Amino acid sequence: MSSLFLKLAALSRSRTLPSLGFHPRFFSSFAEKEEQSVNVHHSSNTTTTNPCFIHPTAIVHPNALIGQGVSIGPFCTVSPSAKLGNGCQLQPGSHIFGNTDVGDNCMMMAGAIVGDDYPGCTVIGNNNIIGHHAVIGVRCQDLKYKLEDECFLEIGDNNDIREHTSVHRSSKSTDKTVIGDGNLIMGSCHIAHDCKIGNNNILANNTLLAGHVEVEDYVHTAGATVVHQFCHLGSFSFLGGGSVVSQDVPKYTMVAGERAELRGLNLVGLTRRGFSMAEIRSLKTAYRKIFMRADANAGSFEDRLAEVEQHEELIRVPAVQAMLQSIRNSFVEDRRGICKFRHWNGS
């Protein structure tokens, strides 16, 4: 590996294009040093009006496709099959490996590693931030993984993935790990192979998602949350800090505990996301009928669920329908059921 880097470094230093200077955001500390740039293959939609800035210690393979206005800092490496969109910025010591396609205006903070030399690819959309020493798109930690399998990771747009976070590719060629748009993934989180993350979620520090976890939209986890493999987290749900989630979390609900239990609706989240008071009242009524019945003739969980499904007023509220469907879905096929709930005793 070191000999390859030496050869690539020699290629980089052998080029004699005029000096282009250093990008002021990252290279101010190198203002007194000799400036140097290298040739790279520009994508077809780029021009020379906004040139790239590449530090002389960076190793950029001549086959890499580099967009317009890209800044590559000291001691970075870019692989031969990498593609960097317009306006990308690589801070010192960040690396792009393997078959990796990065969209426009993405920033790799110092020490970030994106992609892997194993078969498969990592695709990242536009306007993403990859935090300091984050590791994104590397091979999974699944013992069933085979080295010859092509595995995939897709990340959407406008995500903020913070320091020391790890996101792994899928465990097999027939699946892929997916992260949508507008997510905030805080420091030291882990998203394992084959997870599906929706849009506008907030995963607080040290949230750990095992393989095949599905997170819908507007989910908020507090710090040190752990989610068992194959669990589903419904939209607009909230997971309390330190929770260990081993079953599904229905839409709109809140769970907490060392073995997470339902603790009611995520009223704060619903209010912040613009749910009307009428919708919230209907959800409260439905939740009480299903999970908080105090009378002796309440019937089984299935009976209570069916009662709400047949309630003429509640069933007309789309949010109630969505919550009921979320609960039903958790009991089909190989799903894990929902988190346990405390039986209401009327006190």
Short mmCIF file of C-alpha atoms in Angstrom, two decimals:
data_model
loop_
_atom_site.label_atom_id
_atom_site.label_comp_id
_atom_site.label_asym_id
_atom_site.label_seq_id
_atom_site.Cartn_x
_atom_site.Cartn_y
_atom_site.Cartn_z
CA MET A 1 0.00 0.00 0.00
CA SER A 2 2.82 2.42 0.91
CA SER A 3 4.58 1.79 -2.43
CA LEU A 4 1.38 2.63 -4.28
CA PHE A 5 1.11 5.92 -2.42
CA LEU A 6 4.74 6.73 -3.23
CA LYS A 7 4.12 6.11 -6.92
CA LEU A 8 1.00 8.26 -6.88
CA ALA A 9 2.87 11.00 -5.06
CA ALA A 10 5.55 10.93 -7.74
CA LEU A 11 2.88 11.28 -10.41
CA SER A 12 1.38 14.23 -8.59
CA ARG A 13 4.69 16.05 -8.17
CA SER A 14 5.72 15.49 -11.80
CA ARG A 15 3.05 17.80 -13.17
CA THR A 16 4.11 21.30 -14.22
CA LEU A 17 0.88 23.30 -14.47
CA PRO A 18 1.05 26.95 -13.30
CA SER A 19 0.51 27.61 -9.63
CA LEU A 20 -3.13 28.15 -8.67
CA GLY A 21 -2.64 29.06 -4.99
CA PHE A 22 -4.36 27.59 -1.96
CA HIS A 23 -7.96 27.76 -0.88
CA PRO A 24 -8.13 30.45 1.84
CA ARG A 25 -10.43 28.41 4.11
CA PHE A 26 -8.04 25.53 4.64
CA PHE A 27 -4.58 26.47 3.57
CA SER A 28 -3.84 29.78 5.30
CA SER A 29 -1.19 28.10 7.42
CA PHE A 30 0.66 27.09 4.25
CA ALA A 31 0.76 30.60 2.73
CA GLU A 32 4.55 30.76 2.89
CA LYS A 33 5.02 27.39 1.19
CA GLU A 34 5.47 26.77 -2.50
CA GLU A 35 2.12 26.39 -4.23
CA GLN A 36 1.44 23.58 -6.67
CA SER A 37 -1.51 22.02 -8.51
CA VAL A 38 -2.06 18.76 -10.34
CA ASN A 39 -3.95 17.69 -13.42
CA VAL A 40 -7.17 15.80 -12.87
CA HIS A 41 -9.97 14.78 -15.20
CA HIS A 42 -12.80 17.28 -14.91
CA SER A 43 -16.38 16.18 -15.30
CA SER A 44 -17.99 17.17 -18.59
CA ASN A 45 -20.00 20.06 -17.15
CA THR A 46 -17.02 21.89 -15.65
CA THR A 47 -14.99 24.76 -17.01
CA THR A 48 -11.68 26.40 -16.13
CA THR A 49 -13.38 29.47 -14.66
CA ASN A 50 -13.28 28.01 -11.16
CA PRO A 51 -10.13 25.88 -10.87
CA CYS A 52 -9.30 23.26 -8.27
CA PHE A 53 -6.87 23.84 -5.43
CA ILE A 54 -4.78 20.79 -4.48
CA HIS A 55 -2.06 20.81 -1.87
CA PRO A 56 1.28 19.36 -3.05
CA THR A 57 1.24 16.69 -0.32
CA ALA A 58 -2.15 15.36 -1.45
CA ILE A 59 -2.18 12.18 -3.54
CA VAL A 60 -4.85 12.46 -6.23
CA HIS A 61 -4.92 9.65 -8.77
CA PRO A 62 -4.85 10.94 -12.37
CA ASN A 63 -7.98 8.91 -13.21
CA ALA A 64 -10.09 10.53 -10.49
CA LEU A 65 -12.90 12.74 -11.76
CA ILE A 66 -12.71 16.09 -9.99
CA GLY A 67 -15.37 18.76 -10.41
CA GLN A 68 -14.99 22.49 -10.60
CA GLY A 69 -13.74 24.46 -7.61
CA VAL A 70 -12.70 21.45 -5.51
CA SER A 71 -10.28 22.06 -2.63
CA ILE A 72 -8.07 19.17 -1.50
CA GLY A 73 -5.98 19.76 1.60
CA PRO A 74 -2.64 18.41 2.85
CA PHE A 75 -2.08 14.64 3.10
CA CYS A 76 -5.41 13.72 1.49
CA THR A 77 -5.79 10.79 -0.91
CA VAL A 78 -8.30 10.35 -3.73
CA SER A 79 -8.68 6.95 -5.41
CA PRO A 80 -8.63 6.33 -9.18
CA SER A 81 -12.35 5.51 -9.35
CA ALA A 82 -13.51 8.39 -7.15
CA LYS A 83 -15.74 11.20 -8.37
CA LEU A 84 -15.89 14.53 -6.55
CA GLY A 85 -18.62 16.99 -7.50
CA ASN A 86 -18.27 20.74 -7.88
CA GLY A 87 -17.24 22.72 -4.82
CA CYS A 88 -16.24 19.76 -2.62
CA GLN A 89 -13.73 20.44 0.14
CA LEU A 90 -11.36 17.90 1.66
CA GLN A 91 -9.77 19.05 4.88
CA PRO A 92 -6.28 17.82 5.82
CA GLY A 93 -5.90 14.07 6.20
CA SER A 94 -9.26 13.09 4.72
CA HIS A 95 -9.43 10.21 2.26
CA ILE A 96 -11.69 9.03 -0.56
CA PHE A 97 -11.24 5.33 -1.30
CA GLY A 98 -12.68 2.86 -3.80
CA ASN A 99 -15.63 3.39 -6.11
CA THR A 100 -17.04 6.49 -4.42
CA ASP A 101 -19.24 9.15 -6.00
CA VAL A 102 -19.55 12.39 -4.01
CA GLY A 103 -22.04 15.08 -5.10
CA ASP A 104 -21.62 18.84 -5.17
CA ASN A 105 -20.61 21.05 -2.24
CA CYS A 106 -19.75 18.27 0.18
CA MET A 107 -17.20 18.79 2.95
CA MET A 108 -14.95 16.08 4.38
CA MET A 109 -13.60 17.27 7.72
CA ALA A 110 -10.09 16.43 8.87
CA GLY A 111 -9.46 12.70 9.17
CA ALA A 112 -12.70 11.61 7.49
CA ILE A 113 -12.61 8.35 5.50
CA VAL A 114 -15.19 7.78 2.76
CA GLY A 115 -15.48 4.62 0.68
CA ASP A 116 -13.70 1.30 0.58
CA ASP A 117 -11.56 -0.65 -1.88
CA TYR A 118 -13.76 -3.73 -1.56
CA PRO A 119 -16.34 -4.49 -4.31
CA GLY A 120 -19.35 -2.21 -4.37
CA CYS A 121 -19.76 1.53 -4.18
CA THR A 122 -20.59 4.48 -1.98
CA VAL A 123 -22.80 7.24 -3.40
CA ILE A 124 -23.19 10.54 -1.54
CA GLY A 125 -25.52 13.33 -2.64
CA ASN A 126 -25.11 17.11 -2.45
CA ASN A 127 -24.40 19.48 0.44
CA ASN A 128 -23.32 16.84 2.95
CA ILE A 129 -20.86 17.31 5.82
CA ILE A 130 -18.76 14.32 6.88
CA GLY A 131 -17.33 15.04 10.33
CA HIS A 132 -13.85 14.72 11.76
CA HIS A 133 -12.60 11.13 11.67
CA ALA A 134 -15.97 9.76 10.56
CA VAL A 135 -15.79 6.47 8.63
CA ILE A 136 -18.41 6.24 5.90
CA GLY A 137 -19.06 3.48 3.37
CA VAL A 138 -16.67 0.79 4.57
CA ARG A 139 -17.38 -2.93 4.61
CA CYS A 140 -19.85 -4.23 7.14
CA GLN A 141 -19.23 -6.10 10.40
CA ASP A 142 -21.41 -9.06 9.47
CA LEU A 143 -19.82 -12.51 9.62
CA LYS A 144 -22.05 -13.61 6.71
CA TYR A 145 -20.41 -11.04 4.44
CA LYS A 146 -18.37 -12.48 1.56
CA LEU A 147 -15.40 -10.55 0.24
CA GLU A 148 -16.45 -11.01 -3.38
CA ASP A 149 -19.93 -9.50 -2.85
CA GLU A 150 -20.65 -6.01 -4.13
CA CYS A 151 -22.12 -3.95 -1.29
CA PHE A 152 -23.61 -0.49 -1.34
CA LEU A 153 -24.27 2.69 0.60
CA GLU A 154 -26.42 5.57 -0.62
CA ILE A 155 -26.65 8.91 1.19
CA GLY A 156 -28.99 11.70 0.09
CA ASP A 157 -28.62 15.47 0.36
CA ASN A 158 -28.11 17.99 3.17
CA ASN A 159 -27.00 15.56 5.87
CA ASP A 160 -24.74 16.54 8.77
CA ILE A 161 -22.80 13.45 9.87
CA ARG A 162 -20.64 14.39 12.81
CA GLU A 163 -17.29 13.31 14.23
CA HIS A 164 -16.34 9.66 14.75
CA THR A 165 -19.59 8.36 13.26
CA SER A 166 -19.45 5.08 11.33
CA VAL A 167 -21.81 4.12 8.52
CA HIS A 168 -21.33 0.72 6.85
CA ARG A 169 -22.22 -0.63 3.44
CA SER A 170 -24.77 -3.40 3.00
CA SER A 171 -23.93 -6.99 3.87
CA LYS A 172 -24.89 -8.41 0.46
CA SER A 173 -25.23 -7.34 -3.15
CA THR A 174 -29.04 -7.61 -3.13
CA ASP A 175 -29.45 -4.90 -0.47
CA LYS A 176 -28.01 -1.51 0.40
CA THR A 177 -27.62 0.82 3.34
CA VAL A 178 -29.60 4.01 2.75
CA ILE A 179 -29.65 7.41 4.44
CA GLY A 180 -32.15 9.96 3.14
CA ASP A 181 -32.08 13.77 3.25
CA GLY A 182 -31.70 16.37 5.96
CA ASN A 183 -30.56 14.12 8.80
CA LEU A 184 -28.45 15.21 11.76
CA ILE A 185 -26.33 12.29 12.93
CA MET A 186 -24.36 13.43 15.95
CA GLY A 187 -20.93 12.35 17.16
CA SER A 188 -19.96 8.70 17.64
CA CYS A 189 -23.15 7.24 16.20
CA HIS A 190 -23.11 3.90 14.39
CA ILE A 191 -25.34 2.90 11.48
CA ALA A 192 -24.78 -0.73 10.61
CA HIS A 193 -25.24 -2.66 7.39
CA ASP A 194 -28.55 -2.62 5.52
CA CYS A 195 -30.14 0.09 7.68
CA LYS A 196 -32.73 2.35 6.06
CA ILE A 197 -32.79 5.89 7.43
CA GLY A 198 -35.47 8.27 6.16
CA ASN A 199 -35.49 12.07 6.18
CA ASN A 200 -35.10 14.80 8.80
CA ASN A 201 -34.13 12.52 11.66
CA ILE A 202 -31.97 13.48 14.65
CA LEU A 203 -29.75 10.75 16.08
CA ALA A 204 -28.07 12.09 19.22
CA ASN A 205 -24.55 11.19 20.32
CA ASN A 206 -23.72 7.49 20.65
CA THR A 207 -26.93 6.25 19.07
CA LEU A 208 -26.19 2.71 17.85
CA LEU A 209 -28.30 1.07 15.17
CA ALA A 210 -27.72 -2.64 14.54
CA GLY A 211 -28.15 -4.22 11.11
CA HIS A 212 -31.38 -3.90 9.11
CA VAL A 213 -32.90 -1.24 11.38
CA GLU A 214 -35.45 0.98 9.64
CA VAL A 215 -35.93 4.58 10.76
CA GLU A 216 -38.77 6.50 9.14
CA ASP A 217 -38.97 10.34 9.14
CA TYR A 218 -38.64 12.93 11.93
CA VAL A 219 -37.47 10.37 14.48
CA HIS A 220 -35.47 11.74 17.41
CA THR A 221 -33.21 9.60 19.55
CA ALA A 222 -31.62 10.92 22.75
CA GLY A 223 -28.03 10.06 23.64
CA ALA A 224 -26.71 6.52 24.10
CA THR A 225 -29.74 4.86 22.51
CA VAL A 226 -29.24 1.28 21.32
CA VAL A 227 -31.55 -0.33 18.74
CA HIS A 228 -31.70 -4.09 18.13
CA GLN A 229 -31.37 -5.46 14.60
CA PHE A 230 -34.48 -5.53 12.40
CA CYS A 231 -36.38 -3.04 14.56
CA HIS A 232 -38.53 -0.30 12.99
CA LEU A 233 -38.76 3.23 14.39
CA GLY A 234 -41.95 4.95 13.28
CA SER A 235 -42.13 8.55 12.10
CA PHE A 236 -42.29 11.32 14.72
CA SER A 237 -41.29 8.97 17.53
CA PHE A 238 -38.91 9.81 20.36
CA LEU A 239 -36.47 7.45 22.08
CA GLY A 240 -35.33 8.48 25.55
CA GLY A 241 -31.67 8.65 26.50
CA GLY A 242 -30.01 5.34 27.33
CA SER A 243 -32.90 3.32 25.93
CA VAL A 244 -32.32 -0.24 24.76
CA VAL A 245 -34.91 -0.78 22.03
CA SER A 246 -35.51 -4.42 21.16
CA GLN A 247 -38.93 -4.10 19.47
CA ASP A 248 -40.65 -1.68 17.11
CA VAL A 249 -41.58 1.86 18.12
CA PRO A 250 -44.97 2.85 16.61
CA LYS A 251 -45.48 6.20 14.90
CA TYR A 252 -45.94 9.26 17.13
CA THR A 253 -45.01 7.45 20.34
CA MET A 254 -42.32 7.88 22.97
CA VAL A 255 -40.30 5.09 24.56
CA ALA A 256 -37.69 5.00 27.31
CA GLY A 257 -36.03 2.56 29.65
CA GLU A 258 -33.23 0.02 29.90
CA ARG A 259 -35.67 -2.26 28.07
CA ALA A 260 -37.63 0.43 26.31
CA GLU A 261 -41.33 0.69 27.12
CA LEU A 262 -44.02 2.91 25.64
CA ARG A 263 -44.38 6.07 27.72
CA GLY A 264 -47.10 7.87 25.77
CA LEU A 265 -47.21 10.07 22.70
CA ASN A 266 -44.37 12.32 21.55
CA LEU A 267 -46.45 15.40 22.25
CA VAL A 268 -43.57 17.86 22.08
CA GLY A 269 -42.43 16.50 18.72
CA LEU A 270 -45.94 16.48 17.29
CA THR A 271 -46.52 20.08 18.34
CA ARG A 272 -43.20 21.21 16.89
CA ARG A 273 -43.97 19.50 13.59
CA GLY A 274 -47.26 21.33 13.16
CA PHE A 275 -49.84 18.72 14.12
CA SER A 276 -53.12 20.43 14.95
CA MET A 277 -54.70 20.28 18.40
CA ALA A 278 -57.58 18.27 16.93
CA GLU A 279 -55.16 15.67 15.53
CA ILE A 280 -53.29 15.45 18.84
CA ARG A 281 -56.55 15.05 20.80
CA SER A 282 -57.60 12.22 18.49
CA LEU A 283 -54.24 10.53 18.88
CA LYS A 284 -54.48 10.85 22.66
CA THR A 285 -57.93 9.27 22.66
CA ALA A 286 -56.80 6.42 20.45
CA TYR A 287 -53.66 5.84 22.54
CA ARG A 288 -55.65 5.70 25.79
CA LYS A 289 -58.17 3.26 24.35
CA ILE A 290 -55.39 0.93 23.18
CA PHE A 291 -52.79 1.19 25.95
CA MET A 292 -54.36 2.78 29.03
CA ARG A 293 -57.73 1.13 29.58
CA ALA A 294 -58.49 0.94 33.31
CA ASP A 295 -61.83 -0.88 33.23
CA ALA A 296 -61.99 -4.61 33.91
CA ASN A 297 -63.80 -5.34 30.66
CA ALA A 298 -61.19 -3.76 28.42
CA GLY A 299 -60.47 -7.02 26.62
CA SER A 300 -57.25 -8.16 25.04
CA PHE A 301 -54.79 -5.93 23.18
CA GLU A 302 -56.21 -7.20 19.88
CA ASP A 303 -59.75 -6.36 21.05
CA ARG A 304 -58.77 -2.82 22.01
CA LEU A 305 -56.96 -2.26 18.75
CA ALA A 306 -59.97 -3.50 16.77
CA GLU A 307 -62.25 -1.23 18.81
CA VAL A 308 -60.31 1.86 17.76
CA GLU A 309 -60.23 0.68 14.14
CA GLN A 310 -64.02 0.53 14.22
CA HIS A 311 -64.50 3.88 15.98
CA GLU A 312 -66.44 6.04 13.51
CA GLU A 313 -64.82 9.36 14.46
CA LEU A 314 -61.24 8.30 15.22
CA ILE A 315 -60.78 6.18 12.12
CA ARG A 316 -61.47 9.24 9.93
CA VAL A 317 -58.36 11.00 11.28
CA PRO A 318 -55.35 10.23 9.00
CA ALA A 319 -52.87 10.43 11.89
CA VAL A 320 -54.84 7.84 13.86
CA GLN A 321 -55.01 5.60 10.80
CA ALA A 322 -51.24 5.91 10.39
CA MET A 323 -50.60 4.99 14.04
CA LEU A 324 -52.90 1.97 13.84
CA GLN A 325 -51.27 0.78 10.62
CA SER A 326 -47.84 1.22 12.18
CA ILE A 327 -48.88 -1.01 15.09
CA ARG A 328 -50.42 -3.63 12.78
CA ASN A 329 -47.32 -3.72 10.58
CA SER A 330 -45.17 -4.60 13.57
CA PHE A 331 -46.93 -7.95 13.96
CA VAL A 332 -46.72 -9.20 10.36
CA GLU A 333 -44.27 -11.76 8.98
CA ASP A 334 -40.98 -11.72 10.87
CA ARG A 335 -41.38 -8.33 12.54
CA ARG A 336 -40.57 -8.02 16.24
CA GLY A 337 -43.82 -6.61 17.63
CA ILE A 338 -43.99 -3.31 19.51
CA CYS A 339 -42.25 -2.20 22.68
CA LYS A 340 -43.96 -3.27 25.87
CA PHE A 341 -46.33 -0.88 27.60
CA ARG A 342 -47.21 -0.42 31.24
CA HIS A 343 -50.73 -1.52 32.14
CA TRP A 344 -52.76 1.38 33.45
CA ASN A 345 -54.11 0.73 36.92
CA GLY A 346 -56.24 3.86 37.32
CA SER A 347 -54.13 5.32 40.18
#
